[in-house]
Amino acid sequence: MEQTLTPPWYTQRWPWLLMAGPAIVLVACGYTGWIAFSQQDALVVGDYYKQGKAINQDLRRDRMAATLGVTAAVRYDAADGKLAGRIAGRDAGAVSGPVLLHLAHATQPDKDIRLLLRPAADGTFRIGLPMLERSRWVMLVEDERKTWRLEGQWLWPVEREIALHPAQ
């Protein structure tokens, strides 16, 4: 009687090869779950009704900016760390007093930047600004009394400067 000894299953290559696929999927699933739950979603708005009502007020402010002929040109010099530009209106008194500039990060509200600009008599301004992250920024320029506003999308550093005009 001749006996053939079969080696144990764990010394064979095929069971390990067959188990590798599901093991890789389990590791990838765990990593994807960690990514999904480790960071808070910043895109969901809690009070959507209140923001919806605010849209109508913003439309009035857009029309006021068009009536006053307010425009803005802004550029960022990364080497100098300065944001500079010019805010002008059709009439000399259209832009008077401080101006608020809000740079909103496309997806992360904690990276938003708010600046108070004090334009010179000719409308020019220059203010220090920390290094901007490569991103799409939503720029909002408005007067301190919030009677008019200009808004636009700025893809920095692809676009070195942005020109804002009133929405029609």
mmCIF file of C-alpha atoms in Angstrom:
data_model
loop_
_atom_site.group_PDB
_atom_site.id
_atom_site.type_symbol
_atom_site.label_atom_id
_atom_site.label_comp_id
_atom_site.label_asym_id
_atom_site.label_seq_id
_atom_site.Cartn_x
_atom_site.Cartn_y
_atom_site.Cartn_z
ATOM 1 C CA MET A 1 0.000 0.000 0.000
ATOM 2 C CA GLU A 2 1.365 3.250 -1.106
ATOM 3 C CA GLN A 3 0.370 6.485 0.650
ATOM 4 C CA THR A 4 0.721 9.863 -0.935
ATOM 5 C CA LEU A 5 1.121 12.687 1.461
ATOM 6 C CA THR A 6 -0.826 15.783 0.516
ATOM 7 C CA PRO A 7 0.730 18.962 1.835
ATOM 8 C CA PRO A 8 -1.533 21.087 4.093
ATOM 9 C CA TRP A 9 -3.770 23.687 2.395
ATOM 10 C CA TYR A 10 -1.870 26.676 3.783
ATOM 11 C CA THR A 11 1.269 25.656 1.937
ATOM 12 C CA GLN A 12 -0.534 25.844 -1.390
ATOM 13 C CA ARG A 13 -0.527 29.058 -3.407
ATOM 14 C CA TRP A 14 -4.126 28.945 -4.768
ATOM 15 C CA PRO A 15 -6.064 29.425 -1.511
ATOM 16 C CA TRP A 16 -3.998 32.527 -0.702
ATOM 17 C CA LEU A 17 -4.462 33.894 -4.195
ATOM 18 C CA LEU A 18 -8.223 33.381 -3.961
ATOM 19 C CA MET A 19 -8.392 35.070 -0.516
ATOM 20 C CA ALA A 20 -6.290 38.063 -1.625
ATOM 21 C CA GLY A 21 -9.134 39.650 -3.648
ATOM 22 C CA PRO A 22 -11.703 39.811 -0.826
ATOM 23 C CA ALA A 23 -8.982 40.873 1.650
ATOM 24 C CA ILE A 24 -7.999 43.822 -0.570
ATOM 25 C CA VAL A 25 -11.664 44.819 -0.907
ATOM 26 C CA LEU A 26 -12.113 44.754 2.886
ATOM 27 C CA VAL A 27 -9.059 46.979 3.431
ATOM 28 C CA ALA A 28 -10.214 49.416 0.723
ATOM 29 C CA CYS A 29 -13.718 49.492 2.221
ATOM 30 C CA GLY A 30 -12.325 50.253 5.667
ATOM 31 C CA TYR A 31 -10.150 53.060 4.286
ATOM 32 C CA THR A 32 -13.073 54.561 2.353
ATOM 33 C CA GLY A 33 -15.229 54.428 5.490
ATOM 34 C CA TRP A 34 -12.503 56.161 7.485
ATOM 35 C CA ILE A 35 -12.277 58.950 4.886
ATOM 36 C CA ALA A 36 -16.068 59.381 4.879
ATOM 37 C CA PHE A 37 -16.483 59.574 8.654
ATOM 38 C CA SER A 38 -13.290 61.351 9.722
ATOM 39 C CA GLN A 39 -14.227 64.718 8.197
ATOM 40 C CA GLN A 40 -17.416 66.710 8.626
ATOM 41 C CA ASP A 41 -19.444 67.573 5.548
ATOM 42 C CA ALA A 42 -19.374 71.342 5.094
ATOM 43 C CA LEU A 43 -21.734 71.621 2.148
ATOM 44 C CA VAL A 44 -25.043 71.009 3.944
ATOM 45 C CA VAL A 45 -26.894 74.142 5.021
ATOM 46 C CA GLY A 46 -28.881 73.866 8.236
ATOM 47 C CA ASP A 47 -31.387 76.665 7.680
ATOM 48 C CA TYR A 48 -32.068 76.498 3.950
ATOM 49 C CA TYR A 49 -35.344 78.433 4.208
ATOM 50 C CA LYS A 50 -33.657 81.444 5.777
ATOM 51 C CA GLN A 51 -30.935 81.402 3.123
ATOM 52 C CA GLY A 52 -33.553 81.111 0.400
ATOM 53 C CA LYS A 53 -35.258 84.264 1.665
ATOM 54 C CA ALA A 54 -31.887 86.033 1.728
ATOM 55 C CA ILE A 55 -31.445 85.397 -1.994
ATOM 56 C CA ASN A 56 -34.202 87.916 -2.786
ATOM 57 C CA GLN A 57 -32.417 90.569 -0.709
ATOM 58 C CA ASP A 58 -29.180 89.818 -2.574
ATOM 59 C CA LEU A 59 -30.931 90.341 -5.914
ATOM 60 C CA ARG A 60 -31.962 93.826 -4.792
ATOM 61 C CA ARG A 61 -28.346 94.538 -3.844
ATOM 62 C CA ASP A 62 -27.162 93.300 -7.266
ATOM 63 C CA ARG A 63 -29.608 95.660 -8.978
ATOM 64 C CA MET A 64 -28.398 98.549 -6.788
ATOM 65 C CA ALA A 65 -24.787 97.827 -7.820
ATOM 66 C CA ALA A 66 -25.884 97.951 -11.470
ATOM 67 C CA THR A 67 -27.720 101.236 -10.873
ATOM 68 C CA LEU A 68 -24.640 102.775 -9.240
ATOM 69 C CA GLY A 69 -22.328 101.295 -11.894
ATOM 70 C CA VAL A 70 -20.029 99.750 -9.292
ATOM 71 C CA THR A 71 -17.148 97.619 -10.594
ATOM 72 C CA ALA A 72 -14.097 96.067 -8.963
ATOM 73 C CA ALA A 73 -10.779 94.769 -10.246
ATOM 74 C CA VAL A 74 -8.708 92.692 -7.819
ATOM 75 C CA ARG A 75 -5.332 90.982 -8.195
ATOM 76 C CA TYR A 76 -3.190 89.002 -5.783
ATOM 77 C CA ASP A 77 0.605 89.158 -5.703
ATOM 78 C CA ALA A 78 1.731 85.962 -3.966
ATOM 79 C CA ALA A 79 5.381 87.004 -3.822
ATOM 80 C CA ASP A 80 4.513 90.262 -2.050
ATOM 81 C CA GLY A 81 1.581 88.828 -0.055
ATOM 82 C CA LYS A 82 -0.686 91.734 -1.073
ATOM 83 C CA LEU A 83 -4.169 91.946 -2.484
ATOM 84 C CA ALA A 84 -4.571 95.105 -4.538
ATOM 85 C CA GLY A 85 -7.149 96.576 -6.846
ATOM 86 C CA ARG A 86 -9.653 99.295 -7.560
ATOM 87 C CA ILE A 87 -13.333 99.721 -6.733
ATOM 88 C CA ALA A 88 -15.154 102.382 -8.712
ATOM 89 C CA GLY A 89 -18.669 103.586 -9.399
ATOM 90 C CA ARG A 90 -20.297 105.599 -12.138
ATOM 91 C CA ASP A 91 -20.637 108.582 -9.775
ATOM 92 C CA ALA A 92 -17.894 109.832 -7.470
ATOM 93 C CA GLY A 93 -19.965 109.129 -4.333
ATOM 94 C CA ALA A 94 -21.131 105.647 -5.340
ATOM 95 C CA VAL A 95 -18.318 103.979 -3.401
ATOM 96 C CA SER A 96 -17.706 105.843 -0.183
ATOM 97 C CA GLY A 97 -16.491 104.485 3.111
ATOM 98 C CA PRO A 98 -15.172 101.056 3.992
ATOM 99 C CA VAL A 99 -15.827 98.084 1.742
ATOM 100 C CA LEU A 100 -16.118 94.469 2.873
ATOM 101 C CA LEU A 101 -14.406 91.766 0.819
ATOM 102 C CA HIS A 102 -15.239 88.139 1.503
ATOM 103 C CA LEU A 103 -13.258 85.318 -0.105
ATOM 104 C CA ALA A 104 -15.229 82.104 0.387
ATOM 105 C CA HIS A 105 -13.430 78.799 -0.152
ATOM 106 C CA ALA A 106 -15.360 76.514 -2.493
ATOM 107 C CA THR A 107 -15.700 73.589 -0.073
ATOM 108 C CA GLN A 108 -14.145 74.462 3.314
ATOM 109 C CA PRO A 109 -15.809 77.343 5.203
ATOM 110 C CA ASP A 110 -13.062 77.392 7.838
ATOM 111 C CA LYS A 111 -10.691 78.746 5.158
ATOM 112 C CA ASP A 112 -12.910 81.739 4.310
ATOM 113 C CA ILE A 113 -11.235 85.157 4.476
ATOM 114 C CA ARG A 114 -12.983 88.423 5.414
ATOM 115 C CA LEU A 115 -11.236 91.752 4.857
ATOM 116 C CA LEU A 116 -12.221 95.347 5.556
ATOM 117 C CA LEU A 117 -10.954 97.574 2.745
ATOM 118 C CA ARG A 118 -10.558 101.321 2.973
ATOM 119 C CA PRO A 119 -10.176 102.481 -0.637
ATOM 120 C CA ALA A 120 -8.347 105.726 -1.349
ATOM 121 C CA ALA A 121 -10.171 108.653 -2.979
ATOM 122 C CA ASP A 122 -9.476 107.191 -6.436
ATOM 123 C CA GLY A 123 -10.855 103.774 -5.353
ATOM 124 C CA THR A 124 -7.528 101.939 -5.153
ATOM 125 C CA PHE A 125 -6.662 99.694 -2.236
ATOM 126 C CA ARG A 126 -3.796 97.455 -1.133
ATOM 127 C CA ILE A 127 -3.939 95.077 1.835
ATOM 128 C CA GLY A 128 -1.832 92.219 3.185
ATOM 129 C CA LEU A 129 -3.202 88.727 2.659
ATOM 130 C CA PRO A 130 -1.769 85.364 3.695
ATOM 131 C CA MET A 131 -0.941 82.856 0.974
ATOM 132 C CA LEU A 132 -4.090 81.813 -0.864
ATOM 133 C CA GLU A 133 -4.710 78.130 -1.338
ATOM 134 C CA ARG A 134 -5.041 76.813 -4.877
ATOM 135 C CA SER A 135 -8.795 76.674 -5.195
ATOM 136 C CA ARG A 136 -11.934 78.152 -6.650
ATOM 137 C CA TRP A 137 -12.895 81.129 -4.507
ATOM 138 C CA VAL A 138 -16.207 82.961 -4.437
ATOM 139 C CA MET A 139 -15.458 86.675 -4.059
ATOM 140 C CA LEU A 140 -18.079 88.989 -2.593
ATOM 141 C CA VAL A 141 -17.500 92.753 -2.437
ATOM 142 C CA GLU A 142 -20.091 94.920 -0.681
ATOM 143 C CA ASP A 143 -20.346 98.264 1.019
ATOM 144 C CA GLU A 144 -20.443 98.455 4.795
ATOM 145 C CA ARG A 145 -24.168 99.316 4.866
ATOM 146 C CA LYS A 146 -24.877 96.302 2.590
ATOM 147 C CA THR A 147 -26.793 98.321 0.025
ATOM 148 C CA TRP A 148 -24.935 96.922 -3.018
ATOM 149 C CA ARG A 149 -22.768 93.907 -3.784
ATOM 150 C CA LEU A 150 -20.571 92.392 -6.476
ATOM 151 C CA GLU A 151 -19.953 88.662 -6.708
ATOM 152 C CA GLY A 152 -17.808 86.423 -8.872
ATOM 153 C CA GLN A 153 -15.876 83.168 -9.119
ATOM 154 C CA TRP A 154 -12.078 83.325 -8.962
ATOM 155 C CA LEU A 155 -9.926 80.319 -9.864
ATOM 156 C CA TRP A 156 -6.614 81.173 -8.227
ATOM 157 C CA PRO A 157 -3.716 80.883 -9.317
ATOM 158 C CA VAL A 158 -4.918 80.153 -12.855
ATOM 159 C CA GLU A 159 -6.503 83.606 -12.916
ATOM 160 C CA ARG A 160 -4.104 86.134 -11.430
ATOM 161 C CA GLU A 161 -6.773 88.831 -11.278
ATOM 162 C CA ILE A 162 -10.529 89.112 -11.364
ATOM 163 C CA ALA A 163 -12.889 91.810 -12.620
ATOM 164 C CA LEU A 164 -16.282 92.005 -10.930
ATOM 165 C CA HIS A 165 -19.277 93.618 -12.624
ATOM 166 C CA PRO A 166 -22.882 93.874 -11.415
ATOM 167 C CA ALA A 167 -25.203 91.030 -12.329
ATOM 168 C CA GLN A 168 -27.703 92.053 -14.968
#
